[in-house]
XYZ file of C-alpha atoms in Angstrom:
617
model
C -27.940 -0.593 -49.450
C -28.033 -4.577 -48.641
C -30.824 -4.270 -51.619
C -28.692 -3.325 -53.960
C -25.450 -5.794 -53.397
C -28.241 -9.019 -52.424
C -30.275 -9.319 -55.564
C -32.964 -12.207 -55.841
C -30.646 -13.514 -59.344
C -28.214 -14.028 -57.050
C -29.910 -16.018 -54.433
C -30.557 -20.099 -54.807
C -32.181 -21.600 -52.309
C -31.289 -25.451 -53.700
C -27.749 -25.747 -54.274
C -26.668 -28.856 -55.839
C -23.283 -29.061 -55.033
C -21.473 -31.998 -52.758
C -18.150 -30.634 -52.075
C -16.409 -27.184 -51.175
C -15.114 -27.125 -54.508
C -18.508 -27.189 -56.301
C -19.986 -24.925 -53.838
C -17.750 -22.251 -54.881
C -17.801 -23.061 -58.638
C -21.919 -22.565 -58.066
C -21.743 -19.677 -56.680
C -19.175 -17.990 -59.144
C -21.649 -18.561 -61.461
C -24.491 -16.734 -59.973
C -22.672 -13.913 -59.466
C -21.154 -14.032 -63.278
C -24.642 -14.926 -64.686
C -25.546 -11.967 -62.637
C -23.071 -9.547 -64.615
C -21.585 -8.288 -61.202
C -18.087 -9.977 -62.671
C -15.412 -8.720 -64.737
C -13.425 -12.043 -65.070
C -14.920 -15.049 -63.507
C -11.478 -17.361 -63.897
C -9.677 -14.508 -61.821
C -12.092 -13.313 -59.490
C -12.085 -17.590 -58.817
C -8.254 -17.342 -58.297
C -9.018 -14.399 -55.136
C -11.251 -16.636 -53.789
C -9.260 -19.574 -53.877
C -6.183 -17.466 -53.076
C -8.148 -16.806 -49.459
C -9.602 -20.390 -48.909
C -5.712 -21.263 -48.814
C -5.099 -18.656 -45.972
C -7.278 -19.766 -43.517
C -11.083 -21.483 -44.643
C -13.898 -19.283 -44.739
C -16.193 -21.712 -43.066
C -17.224 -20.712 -39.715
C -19.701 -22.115 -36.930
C -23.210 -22.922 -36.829
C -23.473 -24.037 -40.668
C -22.089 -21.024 -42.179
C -19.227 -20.367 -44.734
C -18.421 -16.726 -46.236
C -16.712 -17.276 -49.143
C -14.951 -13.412 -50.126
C -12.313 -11.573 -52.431
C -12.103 -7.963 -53.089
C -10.141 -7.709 -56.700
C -9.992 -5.363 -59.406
C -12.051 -8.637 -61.473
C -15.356 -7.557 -59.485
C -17.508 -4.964 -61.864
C -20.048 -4.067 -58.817
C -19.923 -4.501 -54.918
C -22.125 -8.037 -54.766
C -23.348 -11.091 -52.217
C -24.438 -14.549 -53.812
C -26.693 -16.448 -51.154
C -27.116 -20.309 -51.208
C -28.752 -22.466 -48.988
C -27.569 -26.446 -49.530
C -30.141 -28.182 -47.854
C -28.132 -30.986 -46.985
C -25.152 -29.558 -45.898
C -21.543 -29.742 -47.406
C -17.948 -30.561 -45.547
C -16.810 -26.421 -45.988
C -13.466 -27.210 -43.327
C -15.925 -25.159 -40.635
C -14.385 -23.996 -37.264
C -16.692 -26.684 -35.664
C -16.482 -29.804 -37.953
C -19.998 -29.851 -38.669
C -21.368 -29.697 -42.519
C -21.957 -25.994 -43.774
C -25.309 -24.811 -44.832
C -25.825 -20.968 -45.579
C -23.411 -19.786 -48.127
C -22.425 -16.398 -48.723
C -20.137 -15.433 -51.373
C -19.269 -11.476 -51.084
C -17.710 -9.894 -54.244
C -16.018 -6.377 -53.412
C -14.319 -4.289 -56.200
C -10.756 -3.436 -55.593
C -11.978 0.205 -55.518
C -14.967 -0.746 -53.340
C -15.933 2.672 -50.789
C -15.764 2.469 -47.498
C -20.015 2.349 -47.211
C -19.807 -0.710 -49.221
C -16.954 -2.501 -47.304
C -19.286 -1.665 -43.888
C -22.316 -2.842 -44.922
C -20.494 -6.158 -46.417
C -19.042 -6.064 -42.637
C -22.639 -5.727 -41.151
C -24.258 -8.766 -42.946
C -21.280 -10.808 -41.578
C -21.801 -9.982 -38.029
C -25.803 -10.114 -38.976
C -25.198 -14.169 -39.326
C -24.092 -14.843 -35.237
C -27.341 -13.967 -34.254
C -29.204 -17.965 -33.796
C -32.156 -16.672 -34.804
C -31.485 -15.524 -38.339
C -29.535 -18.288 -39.367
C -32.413 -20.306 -38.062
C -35.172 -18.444 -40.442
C -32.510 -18.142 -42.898
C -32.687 -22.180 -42.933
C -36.373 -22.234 -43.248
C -36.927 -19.576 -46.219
C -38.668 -19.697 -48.900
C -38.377 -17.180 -51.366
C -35.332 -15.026 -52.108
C -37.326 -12.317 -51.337
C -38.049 -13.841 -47.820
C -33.834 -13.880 -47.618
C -33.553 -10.040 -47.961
C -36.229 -9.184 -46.110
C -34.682 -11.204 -42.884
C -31.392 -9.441 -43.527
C -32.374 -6.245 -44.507
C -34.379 -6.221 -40.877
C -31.868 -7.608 -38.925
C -29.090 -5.419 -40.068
C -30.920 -2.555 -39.175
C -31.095 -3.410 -35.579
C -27.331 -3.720 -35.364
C -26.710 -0.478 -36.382
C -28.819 0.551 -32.909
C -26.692 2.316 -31.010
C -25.302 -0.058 -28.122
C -24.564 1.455 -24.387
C -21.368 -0.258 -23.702
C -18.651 2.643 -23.798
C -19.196 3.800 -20.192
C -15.762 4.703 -19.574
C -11.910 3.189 -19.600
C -12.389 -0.110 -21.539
C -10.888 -3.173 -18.996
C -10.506 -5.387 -22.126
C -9.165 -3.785 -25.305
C -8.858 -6.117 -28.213
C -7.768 -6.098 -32.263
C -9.209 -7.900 -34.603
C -7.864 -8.462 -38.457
C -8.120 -11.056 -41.247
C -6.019 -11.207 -44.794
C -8.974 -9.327 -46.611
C -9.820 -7.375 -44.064
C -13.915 -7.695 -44.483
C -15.912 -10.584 -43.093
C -13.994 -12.388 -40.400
C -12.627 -9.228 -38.718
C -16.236 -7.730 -38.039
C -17.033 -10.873 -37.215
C -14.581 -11.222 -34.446
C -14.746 -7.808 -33.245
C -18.843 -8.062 -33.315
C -18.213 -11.279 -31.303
C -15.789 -9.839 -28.489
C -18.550 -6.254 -28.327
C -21.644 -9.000 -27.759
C -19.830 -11.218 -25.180
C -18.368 -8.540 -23.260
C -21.628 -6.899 -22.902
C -23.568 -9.939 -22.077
C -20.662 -10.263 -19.304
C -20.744 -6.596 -17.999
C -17.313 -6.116 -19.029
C -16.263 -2.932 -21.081
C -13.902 -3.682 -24.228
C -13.076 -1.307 -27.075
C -11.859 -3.434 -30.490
C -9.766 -1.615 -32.972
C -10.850 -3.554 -36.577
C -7.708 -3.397 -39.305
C -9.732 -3.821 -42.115
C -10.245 -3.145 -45.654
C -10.636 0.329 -45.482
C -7.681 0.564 -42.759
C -7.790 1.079 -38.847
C -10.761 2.187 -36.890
C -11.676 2.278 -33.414
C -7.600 2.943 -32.831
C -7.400 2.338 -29.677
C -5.085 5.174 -27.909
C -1.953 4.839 -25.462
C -3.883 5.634 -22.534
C -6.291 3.420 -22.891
C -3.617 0.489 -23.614
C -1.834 1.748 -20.375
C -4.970 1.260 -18.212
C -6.099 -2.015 -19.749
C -6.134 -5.266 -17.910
C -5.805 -7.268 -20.766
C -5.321 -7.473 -24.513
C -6.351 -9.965 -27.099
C -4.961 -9.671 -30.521
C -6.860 -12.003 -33.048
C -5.486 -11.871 -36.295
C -4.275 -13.947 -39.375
C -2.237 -10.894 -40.796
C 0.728 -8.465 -39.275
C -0.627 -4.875 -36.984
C 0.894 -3.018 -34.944
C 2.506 -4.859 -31.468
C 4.899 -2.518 -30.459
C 2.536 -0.633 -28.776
C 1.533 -2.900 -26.788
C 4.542 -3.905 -25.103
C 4.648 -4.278 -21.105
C 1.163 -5.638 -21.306
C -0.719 -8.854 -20.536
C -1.049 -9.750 -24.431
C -3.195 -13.208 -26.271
C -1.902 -13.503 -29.870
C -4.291 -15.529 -31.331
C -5.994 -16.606 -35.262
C -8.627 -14.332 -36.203
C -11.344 -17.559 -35.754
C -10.820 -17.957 -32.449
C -12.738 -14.385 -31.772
C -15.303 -15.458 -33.505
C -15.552 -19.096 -31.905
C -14.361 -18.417 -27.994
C -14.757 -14.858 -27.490
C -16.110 -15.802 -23.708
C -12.498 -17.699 -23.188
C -10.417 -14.744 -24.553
C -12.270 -12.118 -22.130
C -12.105 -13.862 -18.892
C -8.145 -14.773 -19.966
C -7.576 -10.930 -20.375
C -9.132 -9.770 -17.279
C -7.658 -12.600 -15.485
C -4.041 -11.849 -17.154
C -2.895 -15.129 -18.064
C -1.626 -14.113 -21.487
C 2.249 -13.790 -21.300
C 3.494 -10.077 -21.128
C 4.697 -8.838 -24.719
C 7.838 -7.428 -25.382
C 9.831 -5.547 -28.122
C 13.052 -7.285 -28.714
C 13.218 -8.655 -25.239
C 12.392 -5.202 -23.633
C 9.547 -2.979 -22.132
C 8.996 -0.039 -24.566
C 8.559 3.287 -23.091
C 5.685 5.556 -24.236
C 8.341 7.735 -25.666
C 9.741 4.753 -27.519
C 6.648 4.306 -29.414
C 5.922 7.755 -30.417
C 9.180 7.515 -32.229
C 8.521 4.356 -33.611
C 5.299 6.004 -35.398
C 7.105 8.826 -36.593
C 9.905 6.566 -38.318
C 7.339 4.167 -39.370
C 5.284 7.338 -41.699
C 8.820 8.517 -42.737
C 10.298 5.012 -43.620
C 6.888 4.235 -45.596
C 7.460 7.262 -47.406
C 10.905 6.491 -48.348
C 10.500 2.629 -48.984
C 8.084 3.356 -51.312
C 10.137 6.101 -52.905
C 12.963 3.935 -53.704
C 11.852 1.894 -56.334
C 11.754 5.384 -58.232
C 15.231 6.340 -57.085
C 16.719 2.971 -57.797
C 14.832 2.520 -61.331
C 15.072 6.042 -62.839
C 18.861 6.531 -61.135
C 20.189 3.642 -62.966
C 18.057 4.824 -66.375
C 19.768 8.328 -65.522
C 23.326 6.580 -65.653
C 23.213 4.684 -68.690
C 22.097 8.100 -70.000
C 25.434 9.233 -68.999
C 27.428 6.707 -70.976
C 26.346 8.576 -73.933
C 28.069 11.878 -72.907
C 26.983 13.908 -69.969
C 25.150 16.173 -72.066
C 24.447 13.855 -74.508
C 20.877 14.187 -73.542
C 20.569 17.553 -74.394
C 19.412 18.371 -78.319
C 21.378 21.095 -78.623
C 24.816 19.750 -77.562
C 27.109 18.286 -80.078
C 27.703 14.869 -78.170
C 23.472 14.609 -78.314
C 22.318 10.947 -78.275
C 18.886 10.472 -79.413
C 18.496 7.391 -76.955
C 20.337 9.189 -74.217
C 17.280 11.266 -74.065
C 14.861 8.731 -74.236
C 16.983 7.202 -71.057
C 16.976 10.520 -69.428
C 13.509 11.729 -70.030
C 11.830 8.146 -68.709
C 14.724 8.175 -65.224
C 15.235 12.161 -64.764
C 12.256 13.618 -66.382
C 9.404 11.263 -65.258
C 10.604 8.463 -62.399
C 13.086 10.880 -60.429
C 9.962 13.724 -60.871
C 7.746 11.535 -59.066
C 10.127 10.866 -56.085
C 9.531 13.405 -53.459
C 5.630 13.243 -54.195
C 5.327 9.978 -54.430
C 7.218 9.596 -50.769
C 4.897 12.497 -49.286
C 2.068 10.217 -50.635
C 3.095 7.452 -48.473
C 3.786 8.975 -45.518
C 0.220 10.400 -45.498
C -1.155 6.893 -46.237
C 0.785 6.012 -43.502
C -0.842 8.299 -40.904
C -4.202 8.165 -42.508
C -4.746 5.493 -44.278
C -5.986 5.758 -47.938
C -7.468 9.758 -47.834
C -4.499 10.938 -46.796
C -2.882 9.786 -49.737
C -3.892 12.618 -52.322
C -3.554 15.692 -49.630
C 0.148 14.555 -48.797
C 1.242 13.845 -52.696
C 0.158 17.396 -53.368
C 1.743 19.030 -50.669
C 5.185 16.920 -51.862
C 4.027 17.951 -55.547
C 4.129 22.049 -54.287
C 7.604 21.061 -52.516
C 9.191 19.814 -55.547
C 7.915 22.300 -57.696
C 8.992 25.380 -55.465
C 11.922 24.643 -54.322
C 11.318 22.527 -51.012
C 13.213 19.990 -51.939
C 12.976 16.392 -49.812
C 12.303 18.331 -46.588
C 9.690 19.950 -48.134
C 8.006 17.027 -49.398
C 8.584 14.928 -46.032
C 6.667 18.407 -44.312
C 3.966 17.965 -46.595
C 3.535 14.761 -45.841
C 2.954 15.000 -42.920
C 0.599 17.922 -43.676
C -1.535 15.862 -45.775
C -2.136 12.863 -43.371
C -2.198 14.853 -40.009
C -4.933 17.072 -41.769
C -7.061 13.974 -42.658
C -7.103 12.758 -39.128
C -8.595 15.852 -38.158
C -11.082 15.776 -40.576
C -12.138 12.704 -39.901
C -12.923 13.903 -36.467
C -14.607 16.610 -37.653
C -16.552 14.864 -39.929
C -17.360 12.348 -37.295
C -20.641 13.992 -35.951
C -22.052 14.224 -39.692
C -25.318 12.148 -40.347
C -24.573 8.290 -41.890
C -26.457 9.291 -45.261
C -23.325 11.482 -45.899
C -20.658 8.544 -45.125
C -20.377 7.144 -48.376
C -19.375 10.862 -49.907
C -16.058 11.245 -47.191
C -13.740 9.536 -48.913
C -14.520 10.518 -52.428
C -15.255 14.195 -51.931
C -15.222 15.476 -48.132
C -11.304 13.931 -47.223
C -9.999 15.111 -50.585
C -11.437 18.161 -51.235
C -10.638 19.712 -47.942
C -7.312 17.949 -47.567
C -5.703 18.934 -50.706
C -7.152 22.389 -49.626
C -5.332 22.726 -46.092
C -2.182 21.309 -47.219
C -1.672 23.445 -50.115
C -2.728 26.373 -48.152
C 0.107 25.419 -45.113
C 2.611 24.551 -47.874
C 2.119 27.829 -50.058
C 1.113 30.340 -47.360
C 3.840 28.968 -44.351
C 6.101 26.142 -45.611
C 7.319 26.905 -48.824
C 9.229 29.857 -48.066
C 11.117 29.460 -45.157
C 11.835 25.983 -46.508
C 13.063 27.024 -50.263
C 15.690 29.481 -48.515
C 16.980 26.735 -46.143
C 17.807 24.839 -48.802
C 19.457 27.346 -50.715
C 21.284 27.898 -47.335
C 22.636 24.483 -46.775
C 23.829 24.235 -50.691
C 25.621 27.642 -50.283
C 27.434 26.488 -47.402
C 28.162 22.897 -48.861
C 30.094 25.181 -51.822
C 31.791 27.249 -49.015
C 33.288 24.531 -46.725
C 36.862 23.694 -46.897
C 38.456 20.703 -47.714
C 39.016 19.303 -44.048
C 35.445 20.185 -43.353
C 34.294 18.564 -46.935
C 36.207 15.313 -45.660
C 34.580 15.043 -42.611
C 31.233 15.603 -44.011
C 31.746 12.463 -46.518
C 33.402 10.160 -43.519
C 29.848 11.189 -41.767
C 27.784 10.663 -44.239
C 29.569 7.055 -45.571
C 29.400 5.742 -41.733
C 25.662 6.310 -41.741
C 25.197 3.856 -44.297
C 27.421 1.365 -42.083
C 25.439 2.081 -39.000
C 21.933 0.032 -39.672
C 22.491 -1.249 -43.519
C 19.670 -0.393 -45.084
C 17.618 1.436 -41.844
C 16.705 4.780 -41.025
C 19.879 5.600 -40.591
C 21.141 4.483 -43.631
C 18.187 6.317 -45.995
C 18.791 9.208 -44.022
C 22.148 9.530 -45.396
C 20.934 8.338 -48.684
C 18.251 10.512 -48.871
C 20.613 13.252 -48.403
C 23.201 12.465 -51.095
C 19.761 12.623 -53.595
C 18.678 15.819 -52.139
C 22.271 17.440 -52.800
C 22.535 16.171 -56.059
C 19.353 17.491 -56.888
C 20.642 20.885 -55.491
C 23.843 20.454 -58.175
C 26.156 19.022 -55.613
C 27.607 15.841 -56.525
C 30.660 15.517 -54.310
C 28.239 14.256 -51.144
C 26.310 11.541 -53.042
C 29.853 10.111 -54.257
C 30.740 9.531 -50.606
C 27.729 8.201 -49.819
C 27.373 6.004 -52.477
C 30.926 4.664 -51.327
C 30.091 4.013 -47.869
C 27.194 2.018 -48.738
C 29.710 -0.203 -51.220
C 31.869 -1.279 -48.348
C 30.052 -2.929 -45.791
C 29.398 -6.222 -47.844
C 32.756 -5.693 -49.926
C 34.836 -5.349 -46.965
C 33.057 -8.731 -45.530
C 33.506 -10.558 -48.496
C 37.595 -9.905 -48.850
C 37.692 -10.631 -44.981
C 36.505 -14.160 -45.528
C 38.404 -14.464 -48.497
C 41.326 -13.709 -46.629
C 40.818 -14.732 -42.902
C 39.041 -18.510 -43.808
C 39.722 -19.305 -40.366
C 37.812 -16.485 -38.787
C 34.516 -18.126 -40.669
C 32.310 -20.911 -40.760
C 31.899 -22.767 -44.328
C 28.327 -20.983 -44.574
C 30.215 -17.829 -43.540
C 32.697 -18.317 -46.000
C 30.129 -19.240 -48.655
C 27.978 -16.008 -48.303
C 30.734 -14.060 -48.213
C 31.174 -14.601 -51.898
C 27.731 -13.424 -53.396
C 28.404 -10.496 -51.259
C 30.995 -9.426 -53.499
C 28.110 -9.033 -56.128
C 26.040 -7.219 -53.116
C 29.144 -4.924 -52.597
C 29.567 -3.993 -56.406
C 25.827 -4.108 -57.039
C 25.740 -1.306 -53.735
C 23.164 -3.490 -51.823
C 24.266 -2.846 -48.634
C 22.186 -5.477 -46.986
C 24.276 -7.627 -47.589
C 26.268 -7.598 -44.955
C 23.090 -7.776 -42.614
C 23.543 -11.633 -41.460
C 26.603 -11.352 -40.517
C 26.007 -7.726 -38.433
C 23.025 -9.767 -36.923
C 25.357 -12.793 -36.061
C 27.911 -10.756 -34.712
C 26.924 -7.064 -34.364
C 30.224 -5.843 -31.654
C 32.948 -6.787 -34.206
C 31.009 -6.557 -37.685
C 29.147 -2.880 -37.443
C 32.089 -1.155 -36.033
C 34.186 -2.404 -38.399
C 32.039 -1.648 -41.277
C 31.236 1.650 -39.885
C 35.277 2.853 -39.582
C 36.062 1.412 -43.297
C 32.584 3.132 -44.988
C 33.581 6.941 -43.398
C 37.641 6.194 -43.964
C 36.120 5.591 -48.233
C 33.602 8.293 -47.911
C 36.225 10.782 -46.318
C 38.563 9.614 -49.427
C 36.261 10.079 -52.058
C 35.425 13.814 -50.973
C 39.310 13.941 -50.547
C 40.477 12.994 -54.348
C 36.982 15.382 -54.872
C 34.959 12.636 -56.765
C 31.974 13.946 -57.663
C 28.762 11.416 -58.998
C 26.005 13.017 -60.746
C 23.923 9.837 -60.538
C 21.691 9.175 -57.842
C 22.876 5.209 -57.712
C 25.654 3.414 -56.689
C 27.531 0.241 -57.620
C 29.919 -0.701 -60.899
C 26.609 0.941 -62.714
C 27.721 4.314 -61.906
C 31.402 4.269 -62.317
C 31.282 5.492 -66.399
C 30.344 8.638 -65.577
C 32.104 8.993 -62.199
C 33.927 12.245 -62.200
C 38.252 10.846 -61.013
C 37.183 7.021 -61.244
C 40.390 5.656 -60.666
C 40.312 7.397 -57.211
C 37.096 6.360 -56.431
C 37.976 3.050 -57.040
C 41.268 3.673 -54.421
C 38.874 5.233 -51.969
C 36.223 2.170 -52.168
C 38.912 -0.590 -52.315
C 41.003 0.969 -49.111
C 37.956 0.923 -47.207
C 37.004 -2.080 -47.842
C 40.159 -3.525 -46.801
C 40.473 -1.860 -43.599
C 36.915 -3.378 -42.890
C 38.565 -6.427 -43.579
C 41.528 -6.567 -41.781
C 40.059 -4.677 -38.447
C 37.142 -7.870 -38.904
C 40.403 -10.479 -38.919
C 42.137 -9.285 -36.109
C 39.154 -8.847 -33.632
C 37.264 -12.163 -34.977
C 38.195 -14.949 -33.077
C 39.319 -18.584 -34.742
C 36.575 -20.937 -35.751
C 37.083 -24.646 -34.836
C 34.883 -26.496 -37.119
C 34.043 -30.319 -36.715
């Protein structure tokens, strides 16, 4: 496949330019003169976009310019050899000679991305970049690669048993530097006689994951990478944090420090996680992707839903006499087509989540057969879980088939068998005993009393108190959507309320105790007035995190007091949003108001009698 991304019209052998800047310009060109471009000015912006992450030049006379964007037409590599050399800001100082420029598509396959990967770790052996120096054809340039690459994908001898050295390797694109790091760390170790497993977070996600037990026995762990992965694991353990490069340039150093155990031991907030700890810290990290990514939805077709409303609640509907042609447009584009997509659109994500990219499609459907038989949220959350867990085990299972079929597993294998096995678990086990539980919990939401009805809003309000905008809070949120959708509206009206108060009842507290506050204190308080009404409950997160014992209590008692309220004066909200947005078509606004505004001041006034005086210079 090298052949078919390495052309010879895309290989000059005399590059002419002096300076990083004309290097890249050249080789732009080739690959636009080419026609492997779809915009040559953007495609330029990607690559300039990653120079200003971290440069591209490397060791030993070598710079990999790269950019995977939507403005590359066909997966590509531009060689250029500059003869002279050219300052590229390389690792080592010294001028770079052997330029290669790889364009991947934003869509590019997994196959694609690999090989791409392969030619990068290709260029630390000395001896190609020494004929690679001395060539004389373009022809002569693919041959030496196309050789070479070959005998790295020889199967190596290394994994003998519990790795001693586990490592992770990632960069911002996720396609040359971390196979060049990980390659790096595999060669060293194994020239050392030391066993190492590295996990690469590139491109086309995690591989090589490397699994709790094998974290547990490690002596050592080096992390080298320029973007964000996953630490809490790893906490309790001997841990280097280090820049992608610096796998690539000192692998030697970063083995012996990890088997020696000089790195400092990493922690999680200050404290050793427990294996327990981090299995629940996956689980809320698939759901929470799920739901973070369903929000926009909720938030943009809720509000689109409400200003519906201000037409008439019905005013949507043709055949009522209060019909509003652009009430309908309002509800159609936030009810009919952004509030549709919620549920599959969070199942989606909380495949991705698991398994990366394929389990995207198998988990959207399974949300897709939730929402369209009656599963509701917990439905969709089941099916998303469906979809990704299925996709990990068929990429085990697909694991032992030959490398001809790779490229076909994402596009084919993954989906076609995923979509299969979820919809067959949703339809043939789920669905059912899922559909009546819902109907369940509605019928007994109609049949509780009012006592019970009160403490079910106080509940739900204090959730949103408890972590502002956390898993605790979009649980409760979550909730209040999933009973409107069910035609209760009295729950999402508490909820809604308990979310308001937080930031409101912190912004009349240092409005009214000044000398419980700093000036800055004093001075955020007021734009969380505009967090309160706007029902951004974050707002009152820097002031929790300054002074969590007096600020999330308090928060906490005034949300459930204006939650238990609302179900109280039985306000009911048929708008899955919050804030002075809703309040038009708020059923007993007045009371709501009462409800929100009496909560917020207890908040208040239990913040100014436990805050302490501040003496300010």
């Amino acid at each position: 496949m090298i052949n078919n991304m390495l052309s010879e019209n895309c290989i000059n052998l005399d590059l002419k330019g002096t300076n990083k800047s004309q290097i890249i310009d050249e080789l732009i060109e080739i690959l636009s003169a080419a026609g492997k471009l779809n915009d040559k000015d953007e495609y330029k912006k990607e690559i300039l976009k990653r120079e200003s992450q971290s440069s591209t030049g490397l060791e030993e006379g070598i710079a990999i310019p790269h950019a995977k964007t939507s403005a590359v037409k066909v997966p590509s590599i531009a060689f250029g050899l500059s003869k002279a050399g050219v300052d590229y800001d390389s690792l080592d100082g010294e001028p770079s000679k052997l330029f290669f420029m790889i364009a991947a598509p934003a869509n590019a396959s997994d196959t694609h991305i690999e090989i791409l990967s392969k030619l990068t770790t290709t260029l630390l052996d000395d001896g190609v970049r020494e004929r690679l120096l001395n060539v004389a054809s373009p022809k002569e340039v693919i041959e030496i690669l196309s050789t070479d690459m070959e005998k790295e994908e020889e199967t190596d001898k290394r994994d003998t048993g519990m790795p001693d050295v586990l490592a992770v390797t990632a960069c911002p694109t996720g396609i040359a530097h971390t196979y060049m790091a990980a390659d790096a760390l595999i060669k060293k170790a194994l020239a050392m006689g030391i066993n190492i497993k590295v996990e690469t977070n590139g491109s086309t996600g995690v591989k090589n994951e490397l699994t709790d037990e094998e974290i547990k026995n490690a002596k050592g762990i080096i992390v080298a990478a320029d973007k964000n992965v996953e630490m809490d694991r790893f906490a309790g353990k001997h841990v280097e944090i280090v820049p992608v490069k610096e796998g690539i340039k000192n692998p030697e150093k970063l083995i012996k420090n990890a088997v020696a155990q000089t790195a400092p031991i990493y922690s999680v907030s200050g404290e050793k996680a427990s294996s327990s700890k981090k299995e629940r810290t996956g689980f809320y990290k698939h759901i929470m992707s799920g739901v973070s990514n369903m929000l926009p939805f909720v938030v943009g077709g809720g509000i689109l839903i409400a200003l519906s409303f201000m037409f008439g609640i019905h005013a949507s509907n043709p055949s009522d006499p209060s019909f509003n042609p652009l009430a309908k447009l309002l509800s159609d584009i936030g009810g009919g087509n952004a509030f549709f997509l919620m549920v599959p659109v969070m199942a989606g994500f909380i495949g991705m989540s698991i398994a990366d990219r394929p389990g995207f499609a198998p988990a959207m459907v399974g949300g897709l057969i939730s929402l369209n038989n009656g599963g509701g949220f917990l439905g969709g959350l089941i099916g998303g879980f469906l979809g990704g867990y299925s996709v990990v085990l068929l990429k085990k299972i697909f694991s032992k088939l030959p490398n001809s079929l790779e490229g076909i597993k994402p596009v084919l294998l993954y989906p076609l068998f995923g979509i299969f096995i979820t919809g067959a678990l949703m339809y043939g086990v789920i669905i059912d005993p899922i559909a009546a539980l819902n109907s369940g919990v509605t019928n007994f939401l109609e049949t509780l009393g009012t006592g019970n009805l009160i403490l079910l809003g106080a509940v739900l309000a204090g959730m949103m108190a408890v972590d502002m905008g956390g898993p605790v809070n979009k649980a409760a949120f979550t909730f209040g959507i999933a009973t409107i959708a069910a035609g209760n509206y009295a729950p999402h009206a508490a909820v809604m309320a308990g979310g308001m108060v937080p930031p409101l009842g912190i912004a009349i507290a240092t409005t009214i105790f000044k000398n419980k506050f700093t000036k800055d204190e004093r001075d955020a308080g007021k734009t969380c007035y505009i967090m309160g009404l706007s029902f951004i409950t974050e707002g009152a997160i820097p002031f929790a995190a300054s002074d969590p014992v007096k600020v999330i209590p308090a928060s906490i008692i005034g949300a459930a007091i204006a939650g238990g309220l609302s179900m109280m004066f039985g306000v009911l909200l048929p708008a899955p949003h919050g804030g002075i947005f809703v309040f038009p078509v708020v059923t007993n606004p007045v009371m709501y108001l009462v409800s929100i505004v009496v909560g917020s001041l207890v908040t208040a006034f239990i913040l100014g009698t436990w805050k302490k005086p501040v003496n300010e210079i």
